[in-house]
XYZ file of C-alpha atoms in Angstrom:
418
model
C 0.000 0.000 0.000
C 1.115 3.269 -1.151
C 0.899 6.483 1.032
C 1.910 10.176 1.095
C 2.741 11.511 4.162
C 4.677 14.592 5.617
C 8.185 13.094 6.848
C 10.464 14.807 9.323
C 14.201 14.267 9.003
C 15.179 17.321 11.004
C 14.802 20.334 12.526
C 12.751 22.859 9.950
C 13.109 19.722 7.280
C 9.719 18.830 6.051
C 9.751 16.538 3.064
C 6.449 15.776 1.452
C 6.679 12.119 -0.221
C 5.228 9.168 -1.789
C 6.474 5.558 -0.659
C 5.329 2.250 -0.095
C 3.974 1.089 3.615
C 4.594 -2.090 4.884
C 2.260 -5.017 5.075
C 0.483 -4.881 7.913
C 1.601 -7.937 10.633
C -1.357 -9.892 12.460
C -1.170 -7.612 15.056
C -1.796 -4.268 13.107
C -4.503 -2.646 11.528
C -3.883 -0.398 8.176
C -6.176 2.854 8.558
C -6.845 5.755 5.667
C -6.493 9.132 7.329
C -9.720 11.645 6.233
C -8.225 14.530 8.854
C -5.929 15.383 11.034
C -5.896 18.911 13.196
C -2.376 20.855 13.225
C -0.850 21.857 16.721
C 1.594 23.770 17.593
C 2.906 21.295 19.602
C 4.079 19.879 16.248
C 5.712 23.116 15.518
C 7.672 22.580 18.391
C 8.736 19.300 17.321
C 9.470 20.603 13.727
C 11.616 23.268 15.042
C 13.767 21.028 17.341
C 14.029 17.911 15.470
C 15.752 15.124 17.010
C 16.243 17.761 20.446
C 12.897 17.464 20.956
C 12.239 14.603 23.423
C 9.757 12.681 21.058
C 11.490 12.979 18.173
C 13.971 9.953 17.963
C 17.605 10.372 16.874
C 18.021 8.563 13.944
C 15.091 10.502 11.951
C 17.884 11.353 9.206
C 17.709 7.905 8.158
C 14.266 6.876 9.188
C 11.969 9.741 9.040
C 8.908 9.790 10.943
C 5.408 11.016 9.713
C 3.679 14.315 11.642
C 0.350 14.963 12.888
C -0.934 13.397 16.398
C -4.484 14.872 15.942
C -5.852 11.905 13.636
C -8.926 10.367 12.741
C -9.652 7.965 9.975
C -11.467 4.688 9.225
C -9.985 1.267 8.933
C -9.217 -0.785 5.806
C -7.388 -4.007 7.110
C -7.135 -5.793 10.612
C -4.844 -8.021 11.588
C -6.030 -11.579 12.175
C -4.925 -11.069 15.713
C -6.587 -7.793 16.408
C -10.077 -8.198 17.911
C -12.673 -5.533 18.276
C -12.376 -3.337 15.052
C -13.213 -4.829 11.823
C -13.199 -2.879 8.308
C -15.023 0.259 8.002
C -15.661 1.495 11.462
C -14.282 5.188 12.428
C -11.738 5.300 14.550
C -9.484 8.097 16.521
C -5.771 7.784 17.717
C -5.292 8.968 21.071
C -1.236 10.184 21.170
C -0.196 9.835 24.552
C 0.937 6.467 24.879
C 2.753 7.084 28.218
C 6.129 5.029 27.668
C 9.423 5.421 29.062
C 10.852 6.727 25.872
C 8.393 8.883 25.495
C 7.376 7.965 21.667
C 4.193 8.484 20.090
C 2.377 8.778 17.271
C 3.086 11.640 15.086
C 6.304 12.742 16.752
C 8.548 9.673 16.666
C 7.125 6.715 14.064
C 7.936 5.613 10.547
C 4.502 4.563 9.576
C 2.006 6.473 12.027
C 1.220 10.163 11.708
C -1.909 12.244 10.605
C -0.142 13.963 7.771
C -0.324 10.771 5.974
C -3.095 9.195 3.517
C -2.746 5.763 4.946
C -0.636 4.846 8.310
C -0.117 1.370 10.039
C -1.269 1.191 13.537
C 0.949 -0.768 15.213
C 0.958 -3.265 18.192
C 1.840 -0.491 20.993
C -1.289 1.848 20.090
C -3.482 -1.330 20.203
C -2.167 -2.853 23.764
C -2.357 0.654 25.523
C -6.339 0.859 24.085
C -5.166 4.219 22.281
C -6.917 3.597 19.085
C -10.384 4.704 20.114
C -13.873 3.969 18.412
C -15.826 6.943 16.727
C -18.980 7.472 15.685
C -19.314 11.114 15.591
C -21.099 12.858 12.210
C -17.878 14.682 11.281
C -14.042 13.217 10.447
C -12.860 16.956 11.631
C -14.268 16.484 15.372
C -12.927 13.320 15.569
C -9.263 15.437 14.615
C -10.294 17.443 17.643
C -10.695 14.954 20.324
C -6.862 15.557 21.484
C -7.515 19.200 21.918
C -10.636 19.010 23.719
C -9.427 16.091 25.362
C -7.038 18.030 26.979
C -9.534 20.784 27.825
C -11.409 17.923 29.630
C -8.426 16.723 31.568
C -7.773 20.218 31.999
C -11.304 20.723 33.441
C -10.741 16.593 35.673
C -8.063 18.348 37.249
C -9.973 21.062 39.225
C -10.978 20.454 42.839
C -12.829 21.973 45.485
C -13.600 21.030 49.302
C -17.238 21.466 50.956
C -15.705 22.515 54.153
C -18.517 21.488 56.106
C -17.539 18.201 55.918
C -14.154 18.654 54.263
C -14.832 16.319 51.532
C -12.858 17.145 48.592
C -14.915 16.771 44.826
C -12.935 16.749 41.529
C -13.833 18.983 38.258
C -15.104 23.031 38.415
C -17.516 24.414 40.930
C -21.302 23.492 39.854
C -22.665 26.766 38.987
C -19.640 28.430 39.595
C -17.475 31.206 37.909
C -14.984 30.749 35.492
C -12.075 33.099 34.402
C -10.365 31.545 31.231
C -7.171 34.337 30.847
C -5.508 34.510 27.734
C -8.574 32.481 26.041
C -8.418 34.030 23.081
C -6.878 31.061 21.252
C -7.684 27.476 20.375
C -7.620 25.899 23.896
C -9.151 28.518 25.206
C -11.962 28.588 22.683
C -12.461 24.667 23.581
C -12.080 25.639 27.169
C -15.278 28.213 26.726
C -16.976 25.980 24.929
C -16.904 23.017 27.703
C -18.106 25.781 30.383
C -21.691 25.247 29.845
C -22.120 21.505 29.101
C -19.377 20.269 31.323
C -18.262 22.626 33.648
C -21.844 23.498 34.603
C -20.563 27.571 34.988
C -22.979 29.917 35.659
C -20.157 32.657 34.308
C -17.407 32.215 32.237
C -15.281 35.429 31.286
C -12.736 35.110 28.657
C -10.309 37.741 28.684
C -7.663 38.800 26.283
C -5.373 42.000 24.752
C -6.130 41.785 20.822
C -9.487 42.996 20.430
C -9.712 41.277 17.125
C -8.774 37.725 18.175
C -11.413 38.125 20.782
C -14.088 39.371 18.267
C -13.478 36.633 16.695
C -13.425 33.905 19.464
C -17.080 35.736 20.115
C -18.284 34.110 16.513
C -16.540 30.910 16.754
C -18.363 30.334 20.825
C -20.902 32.474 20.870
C -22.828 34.957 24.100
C -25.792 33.492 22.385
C -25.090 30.315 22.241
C -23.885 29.631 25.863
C -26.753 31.636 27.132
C -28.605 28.987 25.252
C -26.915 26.011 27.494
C -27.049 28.084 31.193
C -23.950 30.161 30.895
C -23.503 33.815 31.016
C -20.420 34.282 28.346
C -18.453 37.474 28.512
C -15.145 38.321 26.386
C -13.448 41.251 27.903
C -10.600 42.958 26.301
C -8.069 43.819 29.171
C -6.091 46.187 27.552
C -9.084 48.936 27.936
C -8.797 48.377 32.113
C -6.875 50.527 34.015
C -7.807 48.015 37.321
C -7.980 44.925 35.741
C -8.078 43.237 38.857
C -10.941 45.387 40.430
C -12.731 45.101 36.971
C -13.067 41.161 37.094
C -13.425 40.545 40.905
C -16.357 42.861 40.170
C -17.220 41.108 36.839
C -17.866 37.774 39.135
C -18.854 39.581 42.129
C -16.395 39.031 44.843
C -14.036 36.553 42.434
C -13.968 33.396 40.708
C -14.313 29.765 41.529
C -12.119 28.549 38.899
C -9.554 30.266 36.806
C -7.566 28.574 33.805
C -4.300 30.897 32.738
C -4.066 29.887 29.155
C -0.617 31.798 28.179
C 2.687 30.918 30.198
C 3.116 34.810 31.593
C 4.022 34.835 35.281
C 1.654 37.656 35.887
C -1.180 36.214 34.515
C -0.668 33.231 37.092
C -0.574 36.081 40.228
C -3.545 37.694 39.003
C -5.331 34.292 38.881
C -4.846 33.723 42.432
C -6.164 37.751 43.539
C -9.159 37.047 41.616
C -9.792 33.686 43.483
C -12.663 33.951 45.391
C -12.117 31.249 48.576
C -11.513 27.539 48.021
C -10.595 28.719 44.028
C -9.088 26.748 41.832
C -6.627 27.792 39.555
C -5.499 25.714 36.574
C -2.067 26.973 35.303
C -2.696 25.178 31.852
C -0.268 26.932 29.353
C 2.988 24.926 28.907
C 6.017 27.286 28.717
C 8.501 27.222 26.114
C 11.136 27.139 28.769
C 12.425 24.816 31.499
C 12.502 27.554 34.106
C 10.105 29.960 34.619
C 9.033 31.693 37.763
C 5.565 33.323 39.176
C 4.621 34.700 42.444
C 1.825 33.886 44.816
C 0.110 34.404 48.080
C 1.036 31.859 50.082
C -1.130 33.389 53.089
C -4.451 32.708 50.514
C -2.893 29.344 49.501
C -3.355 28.290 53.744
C -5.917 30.740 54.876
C -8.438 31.193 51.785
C -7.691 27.223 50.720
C -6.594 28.820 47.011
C -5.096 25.780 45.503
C -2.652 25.348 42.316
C -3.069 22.133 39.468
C -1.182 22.180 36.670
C -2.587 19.663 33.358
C -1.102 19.130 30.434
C -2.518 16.492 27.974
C -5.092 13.811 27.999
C -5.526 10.229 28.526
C -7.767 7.258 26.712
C -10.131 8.084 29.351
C -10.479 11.739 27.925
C -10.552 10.591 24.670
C -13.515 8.288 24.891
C -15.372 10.872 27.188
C -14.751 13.648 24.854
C -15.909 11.323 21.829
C -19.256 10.867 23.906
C -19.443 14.786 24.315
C -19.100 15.584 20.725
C -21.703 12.500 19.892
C -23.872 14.047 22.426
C -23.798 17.541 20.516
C -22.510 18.872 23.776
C -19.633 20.133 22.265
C -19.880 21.290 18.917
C -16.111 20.903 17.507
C -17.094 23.420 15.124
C -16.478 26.710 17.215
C -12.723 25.014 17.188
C -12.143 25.329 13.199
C -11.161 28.577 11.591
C -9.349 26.702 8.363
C -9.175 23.804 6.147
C -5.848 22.377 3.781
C -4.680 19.690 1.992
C -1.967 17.302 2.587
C 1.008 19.708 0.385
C -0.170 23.204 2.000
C 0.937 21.052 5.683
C 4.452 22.448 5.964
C 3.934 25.934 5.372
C 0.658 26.347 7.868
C 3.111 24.404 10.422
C 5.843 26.911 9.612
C 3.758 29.893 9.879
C 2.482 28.506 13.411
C 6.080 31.219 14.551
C 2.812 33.578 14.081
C -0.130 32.262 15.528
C -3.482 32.942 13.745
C -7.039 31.745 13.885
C -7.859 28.809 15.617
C -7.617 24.918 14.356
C -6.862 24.241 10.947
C -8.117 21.118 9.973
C -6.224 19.085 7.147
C -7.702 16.298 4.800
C -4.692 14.090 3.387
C -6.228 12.995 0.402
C -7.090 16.305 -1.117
C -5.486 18.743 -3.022
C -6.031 22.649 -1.299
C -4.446 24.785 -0.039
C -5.061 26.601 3.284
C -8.084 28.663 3.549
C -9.906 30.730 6.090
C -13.814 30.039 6.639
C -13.917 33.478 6.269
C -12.895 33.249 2.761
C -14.864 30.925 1.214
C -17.829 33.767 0.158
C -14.903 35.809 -1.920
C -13.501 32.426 -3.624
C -17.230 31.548 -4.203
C -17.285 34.258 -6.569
C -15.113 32.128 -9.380
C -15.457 28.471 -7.943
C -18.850 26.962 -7.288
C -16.982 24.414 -4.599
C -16.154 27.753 -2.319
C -19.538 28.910 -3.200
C -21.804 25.714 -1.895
C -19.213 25.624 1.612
C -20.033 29.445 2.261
C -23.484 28.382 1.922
C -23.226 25.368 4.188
C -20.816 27.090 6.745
C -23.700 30.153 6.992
C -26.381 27.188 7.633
C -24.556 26.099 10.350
C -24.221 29.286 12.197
C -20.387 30.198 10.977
C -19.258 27.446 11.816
C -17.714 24.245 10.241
C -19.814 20.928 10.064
C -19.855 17.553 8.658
C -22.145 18.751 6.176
C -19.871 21.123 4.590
C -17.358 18.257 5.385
C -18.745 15.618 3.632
C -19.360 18.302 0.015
C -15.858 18.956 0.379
C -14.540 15.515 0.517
C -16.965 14.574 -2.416
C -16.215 17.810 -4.652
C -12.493 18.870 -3.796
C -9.797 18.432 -6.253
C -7.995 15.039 -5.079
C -4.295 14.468 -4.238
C -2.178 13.063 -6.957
C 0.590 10.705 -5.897
């Protein structure tokens, strides 16, 4: 079996290619990949090459495919692999959690999302990371890893009833939220799980670029959240002159749970002042580097019970929970996507991730486009029909993209050519 695939053989060196896969063993399963979402954590990975603690060493010699964020459906089992058969949906959950610290999309020859067809080997079976999917749309299936790690991000909250100082996992019920520096992808998801899964009353979203938060705004609406019990507010911070005042206010008298979604030490202080007692605060962003340093109140950490977690990705568990929340339609993966590509337009939208823009940027390996913007799909409508029926089908679905406008685009796109 033939594939094409994005292969990394160092750092910045992104190789597009054609080669042969080999036949599948009776403990693999061969799988044809219909998306797979780009992270920046594969930026960082592409940047560092074989310094980066998942790539392995020898990837001048042996590349490996990129792309953790996959989701496919299978075309061969194994005759030893029980419990998938041909045809069903299925997503790859990254994190296997060895020693080495491998995993797909980082570190093997035949496994990655970038990739038209990849062999699933042994490992992903045994640690139950290939996960069943039955979800309307390939692309939410792509973002199961990034709301997965919302999830885990939401798992790891805890609170104590101090009455009987029993101590209950996940985010105050009918509590306040402050998601800082939400903006951005993960904080997008992490708005969007407020409602349906973090049962918030409020959830503010705060940010300095007025335009990225105009545009979270469309992506996860006011509307919609007021729709689902939750109050949504996006507040541009740069306009405060007591930001801290302003958002203790905001949640009157502070919040229950605050998420700090961009690795700036005073981000993580102001999280704790606007802690109301017994807060939570979730230092979520992951720093770029190995030492960084933030300040705290350690007379609120004893006397007001404020209490620090720090999560960083997700687990099978997540996956298959997420999976049931998109199913569900209590997430809609949607609010998530701001563009879609093809398999050759992968290295430059991973290159250009030194400038972050929009949100996720979903890729389908088998076609032939290059990256576009939602937003762009009325003005290339004018000249191509295919542009015109998505900006129809995007509009239908409130702005957002859906596995109707998914399932056009797989039918009517131009295809890739080996």
């Amino acid at each position: 079996m033939k594939t094409t695939a994005v292969r990394l053989y160092g750092a910045n060196d992104l190789r597009i290619e054609t080669f042969e896969l080999p036949e599948i063993t009776d403990d693999e399963i061969l799988m044809r990949v219909v998306t797979d979402s780009q992270c920046a954590s594969t930026y960082k990975a592409v940047k560092q090459g074989t310094a980066h603690k998942r790539v392995p060493p020898d990837i001048a010699e042996h590349p490996v495919i990129i792309g953790h964020e996959m989701c496919g459906e299978i075309v061969k089992v194994g005759k030893n692999v029980t419990g998938w058969k041909e045809g069903q949906r299925a997503v790859i959950q990254p994190a296997l959690k060895l020693e080495s610290g491998y995993d797909p999309g980082y570190s093997y020859r035949y496994i990655g999302g970038c990739s038209t067809y990849v062999v699933v080997p042994k490992i992903v079976l045994d640690r139950g990371c290939l996960v069943h999917y039955e979800g309307d749309g390939f692309f939410e299936g792509s973002l199961v890893e990034s709301l997965g790690c919302v999830l885990r991000g939401y798992k790891g909250l805890y609170h104590t009833d101090y009455e009987t100082y029993t101590r209950y996992d996940g985010a105050k019920k009918g509590g306040k939220i402050a998601i800082l520096g939400g903006a951005g992808p993960m904080g997008i998801g992490t708005a969007e799980l407020a409602p349906g899964y973090g049962n918030a009353s409020l959830a503010v979203v705060t940010d300095v670029n007025a335009e990225r938060l105009a545009y979270a705004a469309k992506k996860c609406s006011p509307e919609a959240a007021a729709k689902r019990g939750t109050k949504l507010v996006y507040v541009n911070t740069s306009d405060m002159s007591d930001l801290e005042a302003e958002l203790i206010k905001m949640s009157d008298g502070g919040f229950d749970d605050v998420f700090v979604m961009v690795p700036i030490p005073a981000l993580f202080t102001m999280a704790e002042r606007i802690c109301r007692e017994d807060g939570c605060i979730n230092f979520f962003a992951g720093p770029a580097v190995h030492h960084i340093d933030g300040a705290i109140n350690l007379y609120r950490i004893h006397y007001d019970g404020i209490h620090v977690v720090g999560t960083a990705g997700s687990i099978p568990e997540d996956t298959v929970d997420t999976i049931k929340l998109l199913e569900n339609k209590t997430v809609n993966g949607g609010a998530l996507v701001s563009h879609i590509l093809g398999l050759r337009a992968v290295p430059e939208t991973i290159f250009a991730m030194e400038r972050p823009s929009g949100l996720k940027k979903v890729c389908y390996p088998s076609l032939d486009l290059p990256l576009v913007a939602l937003e762009d799909f009325e003005k290339l409508g004018e000249t191509d029909p295919m542009y015109a029926e998505l900006h129809r089908l995007v509009l239908k679905h409130d702005g957002l993209w859906n596995a109707e406008a998914e399932r056009y685009l797989l039918a009517h796109a131009p295809k890739l050519e080996n």
